[in-house]
Structure formats: structure tokens, C-alpha cells
Short mmCIF file of C-alpha atoms in Angstrom, two decimals:
data_model
loop_
_atom_site.label_atom_id
_atom_site.label_comp_id
_atom_site.label_asym_id
_atom_site.label_seq_id
_atom_site.Cartn_x
_atom_site.Cartn_y
_atom_site.Cartn_z
CA MET A 239 24.44 -0.19 -0.33
CA ASP A 240 25.23 3.51 0.15
CA THR A 241 24.94 5.14 3.57
CA LYS A 242 21.70 7.01 2.90
CA SER A 243 19.97 3.86 1.63
CA ARG A 244 21.23 1.93 4.66
CA ILE A 245 19.83 4.56 7.03
CA MET A 246 16.44 4.42 5.30
CA GLU A 247 16.23 0.65 5.21
CA GLU A 248 17.30 0.15 8.82
CA SER A 249 14.91 2.91 9.92
CA PHE A 250 12.05 1.31 8.00
CA LYS A 251 12.60 -1.99 9.79
CA LEU A 252 12.69 -0.21 13.15
CA PHE A 253 9.50 1.72 12.34
CA LEU A 254 7.72 -1.52 11.43
CA LYS A 255 8.70 -3.02 14.79
CA LYS A 256 8.03 -0.04 17.04
CA GLY A 257 6.06 2.60 15.13
CA PHE A 258 7.23 6.11 14.25
CA VAL A 259 7.19 7.80 17.64
CA ASP A 260 8.91 5.09 19.67
CA VAL A 261 12.03 4.87 17.49
CA SER A 262 14.77 7.17 18.74
CA LEU A 263 17.46 8.82 16.67
CA ASN A 264 20.01 6.92 18.72
CA GLU A 265 18.41 3.58 17.71
CA ILE A 266 18.51 4.64 14.08
CA ARG A 267 22.14 5.66 14.40
CA LYS A 268 23.14 2.33 16.01
CA ALA A 269 21.17 0.18 13.55
CA SER A 270 22.68 2.07 10.61
CA ASN A 271 26.19 2.04 12.11
CA ILE A 272 26.67 5.79 11.68
CA THR A 273 27.52 8.80 13.83
CA THR A 274 25.05 11.54 14.72
CA GLY A 275 26.88 13.78 12.27
CA GLY A 276 26.57 11.08 9.63
CA PHE A 277 22.82 11.05 10.10
CA TYR A 278 22.50 14.83 9.78
CA TYR A 279 24.66 14.79 6.68
CA HIS A 280 21.84 12.94 4.89
CA PHE A 281 18.71 14.08 6.78
CA ASP A 282 18.02 17.33 8.59
CA SER A 283 15.55 15.72 11.03
CA LYS A 284 13.86 12.49 12.00
CA ASP A 285 10.65 13.77 10.39
CA THR A 286 12.45 14.28 7.07
CA LEU A 287 13.68 10.69 7.30
CA LEU A 288 10.16 9.42 8.07
CA VAL A 289 8.71 11.03 4.98
CA ALA A 290 11.52 9.72 2.78
CA VAL A 291 11.03 6.19 4.14
CA ILE A 292 7.26 6.20 3.59
CA GLU A 293 7.68 7.56 0.07
CA LYS A 294 10.31 4.98 -0.89
CA TYR A 295 9.05 1.81 0.76
CA ILE A 296 5.28 2.24 0.69
CA PHE A 297 3.99 4.75 -1.85
CA ASN A 298 6.60 4.00 -4.51
CA TYR A 299 5.72 0.31 -4.18
CA PHE A 300 1.96 0.91 -4.33
CA ASN A 301 2.17 3.28 -7.30
CA SER A 302 4.59 1.08 -9.23
CA THR A 303 2.16 -1.83 -8.71
CA ILE A 304 -0.60 0.18 -10.37
CA ARG A 305 1.70 1.17 -13.27
CA GLN A 306 2.75 -2.44 -13.85
CA ILE A 307 -0.80 -3.77 -13.81
CA ARG A 308 -1.92 -1.14 -16.32
CA ASP A 309 0.22 -3.08 -18.82
CA PHE A 310 -1.06 -6.46 -17.61
CA GLU A 311 -2.90 -8.27 -20.42
CA GLY A 312 -5.47 -10.06 -18.28
CA THR A 313 -9.21 -9.49 -18.18
CA PRO A 314 -10.56 -6.39 -16.40
CA LYS A 315 -11.58 -8.56 -13.44
CA GLU A 316 -8.10 -10.12 -13.27
CA LYS A 317 -6.53 -6.65 -13.32
CA LEU A 318 -8.77 -5.48 -10.52
CA LYS A 319 -8.06 -8.49 -8.31
CA THR A 320 -4.33 -8.36 -9.00
CA VAL A 321 -3.88 -4.70 -8.11
CA ILE A 322 -5.98 -4.92 -4.95
CA LEU A 323 -4.33 -8.08 -3.62
CA SER A 324 -0.87 -6.72 -4.50
CA ILE A 325 -1.55 -3.60 -2.45
CA ILE A 326 -3.36 -5.02 0.55
CA GLY A 327 -1.55 -8.35 0.73
CA ASP A 328 -3.17 -11.77 0.69
CA ASP A 329 -3.51 -14.76 3.00
CA ILE A 330 0.06 -15.89 2.30
CA THR A 331 1.55 -12.49 3.06
CA ILE A 332 -0.21 -12.09 6.42
CA ASN A 333 2.52 -14.12 8.11
CA LYS A 334 5.20 -14.59 5.46
CA SER A 335 4.89 -11.15 3.90
CA THR A 336 6.82 -9.75 1.00
CA LYS A 337 10.15 -8.13 0.32
CA LEU A 338 10.03 -4.34 0.02
CA CYS A 339 13.63 -3.67 1.09
CA GLU A 340 16.96 -4.54 -0.48
CA SER A 341 17.68 -6.92 2.41
CA SER A 342 16.25 -10.44 2.54
CA GLU A 343 14.05 -9.57 5.52
CA LYS A 344 10.34 -9.97 4.89
CA ILE A 345 7.77 -7.28 5.64
CA ASP A 346 4.43 -8.11 7.28
CA TYR A 347 1.61 -6.41 5.33
CA ARG A 348 -0.55 -5.91 8.42
CA THR A 349 2.28 -4.06 10.15
CA LEU A 350 2.85 -2.09 6.96
CA HIS A 351 -0.73 -0.83 6.92
CA LEU A 352 -0.65 0.00 10.63
CA LEU A 353 2.53 2.01 10.08
CA LEU A 354 0.96 3.85 7.18
CA PHE A 355 -2.18 4.70 9.17
CA GLU A 356 -0.01 6.03 11.99
CA GLY A 357 1.89 8.22 9.56
CA VAL A 358 -1.29 9.55 7.97
CA GLN A 359 -2.62 10.60 11.38
CA LYS A 360 0.56 12.37 12.50
CA TYR A 361 2.19 13.84 9.41
CA GLU A 362 0.48 16.13 6.93
CA ILE A 363 2.89 15.31 4.09
CA ILE A 364 2.22 11.57 4.49
CA SER A 365 -1.51 12.24 4.57
CA LYS A 366 -1.12 14.17 1.31
CA HIS A 367 0.73 11.27 -0.33
CA TYR A 368 -1.94 8.88 0.96
CA THR A 369 -4.69 10.99 -0.61
CA GLU A 370 -2.82 11.21 -3.93
CA PHE A 371 -2.29 7.46 -3.95
CA TYR A 372 -5.97 6.72 -3.38
CA TYR A 373 -6.98 9.09 -6.17
CA ASN A 374 -4.50 7.24 -8.38
CA LEU A 375 -6.01 3.91 -7.35
CA LEU A 376 -9.53 5.22 -7.86
CA ASN A 377 -8.67 6.31 -11.40
CA PHE A 378 -7.13 2.91 -12.10
CA ILE A 379 -10.28 1.10 -10.93
CA LYS A 380 -12.42 3.44 -13.03
CA ASP A 381 -10.25 2.73 -16.10
CA VAL A 382 -10.63 -1.01 -15.52
CA LEU A 383 -14.41 -0.63 -15.32
CA ASP A 384 -14.45 1.53 -18.47
CA GLU A 385 -12.40 -1.16 -20.20
CA GLY A 386 -14.97 -3.75 -19.19
CA ILE A 387 -17.79 -1.53 -20.51
CA ALA A 388 -15.95 -1.03 -23.82
CA GLN A 389 -15.49 -4.79 -24.11
CA ASP A 390 -19.24 -5.26 -23.50
CA ILE A 391 -18.50 -7.23 -20.31
CA ILE A 392 -19.90 -4.67 -17.86
CA ARG A 393 -23.38 -3.21 -18.06
CA ARG A 394 -23.49 0.18 -19.76
CA ASP A 395 -25.86 1.63 -17.19
CA ILE A 396 -23.10 1.45 -14.55
CA ASP A 397 -21.51 4.77 -13.54
CA SER A 398 -17.82 3.78 -13.52
CA THR A 399 -16.75 6.64 -11.23
CA GLU A 400 -19.43 5.89 -8.67
CA PHE A 401 -18.79 2.17 -8.72
CA ALA A 402 -15.01 2.62 -8.56
CA THR A 403 -15.55 4.55 -5.33
CA PHE A 404 -17.74 1.73 -4.04
CA ILE A 405 -15.07 -0.88 -4.84
CA GLN A 406 -12.35 1.19 -3.20
CA THR A 407 -14.50 1.68 -0.09
CA SER A 408 -15.05 -2.08 0.12
CA MET A 409 -11.30 -2.62 -0.22
CA VAL A 410 -10.40 -0.19 2.58
CA GLY A 411 -13.13 -1.55 4.83
CA THR A 412 -11.85 -5.10 4.37
CA VAL A 413 -8.32 -3.99 5.30
CA LEU A 414 -9.59 -2.27 8.46
CA MET A 415 -11.51 -5.40 9.45
CA TRP A 416 -8.37 -7.48 8.91
CA ILE A 417 -6.29 -5.14 11.07
CA ALA A 418 -8.84 -5.44 13.86
CA LEU A 419 -9.36 -9.18 13.30
CA PRO A 420 -6.08 -10.57 11.93
CA GLU A 421 -7.45 -14.12 11.98
CA MET A 422 -9.86 -13.10 9.24
CA PRO A 423 -8.88 -14.69 5.89
CA LEU A 424 -8.08 -11.50 4.01
CA GLU A 425 -7.62 -12.88 0.52
CA ASN A 426 -10.77 -15.00 0.70
CA ARG A 427 -12.83 -12.09 1.98
CA MET A 428 -11.52 -9.70 -0.66
CA ASN A 429 -11.96 -12.19 -3.48
CA SER A 430 -15.52 -12.83 -2.31
CA ASN A 431 -16.27 -9.09 -2.21
CA ILE A 432 -14.89 -8.55 -5.71
CA ASP A 433 -16.80 -11.56 -7.06
CA HIS A 434 -20.10 -10.27 -5.64
CA LEU A 435 -19.49 -6.77 -6.98
CA TRP A 436 -18.44 -8.12 -10.38
CA ASN A 437 -21.52 -10.33 -10.62
CA TYR A 438 -23.66 -7.28 -9.97
CA ILE A 439 -22.14 -5.10 -12.69
CA THR A 440 -21.55 -7.66 -15.44
CA LYS A 441 -24.09 -8.79 -18.01
#
């Protein structure tokens, strides 16, 4: 692994453990086994590093998930469930998580979302990426609904844009409930929400 990638990965792991603000440049330097000069060779500030880390390990992952599922040959409902559970995590990933880094260390999805929310609140550029991602997700959900309408699975009186917004709102609300109440079975709750919504819009 090259030095810049090592700095980003070690920083990401530190951010997940302590949040953005509480990680010092000295901790990053020690974890990455570099000098202060070595850090500034690759990044001009800690804020620049934060943005690069969020882009690489969160938004790139989320957006690539959407791109991959666009080519998925399942039913519209299967596509919808797959993309949502891939992005928010599921009951297995609450404790065991998934691998977003090159190392073998697992990433807890709940911590991932908390880190993202912290970044959105404190950094305008991260907030901008967050907004762009959710528009991307909204368009994906709308396309899935339009596919279902074209296949005569979904009722034609449904406004796909309006209902895509409703589905996305339900998704975000479920994540917020899970963050506040981590004992809540996330996958079961999300599956139940999608099933109820799907039953409403299908013929």
C-alpha cells in the first residue's frame, strides 16, 4: 500500500473510533508511521484529509453500490431492497460489519453513519457530497419504480418521483431510529417498511 493510501486508511479507522474532531494530527502521523513533513507532502491540512477519506470510503462505496445494482437482473422490489440494505447495513452488519478498507478490519455500519452525520454537520463539502448522493439514490429509486410500472407490476396512478421521496424518507428515518435505538432489528424493520410500501403501490 502506498503512503497516501496508508494515511487515509489509518485515519479512517481513527475517525470511526473517535470522530473527526477528537483525532489529532499527531495520532494520524503515529498510526500511519510517517513524519509531519510526510503528512503535509500528501495533504495540506487535516480538513483536506477528512474530505478525501469521506469521499473514498463512504461516498465512493455508496455510489458504486447503486451503479452495481442498476445492472442487477432481479425484480424491481429485489433491486430496491438490495440497494437500501447495502447502504444502510443489515442485522448481520450491526455487530460484524463489512470491509470498506484494504485491511481485514471490519467497519461497523452504525459508527459509519454517525461519522457521516458528524461530517455533514461540520463540513460544507461533505454536506454537498451527501446531498448529491441522496439525489443519486432518489433517482435510482424512481427508476426502479418506473421499471415496475413499465412491467405492469406497479399501479400506473403512482407518481414515481413522489413515492421515491417517500421511500427514501422512510429509509433515512429507519436509520435514525436505529442509531438512537441500536437494539432495534434494522434489517427486519426496513424489510417490513419496504414490504408495506410495495403492497400499497403494486396491483
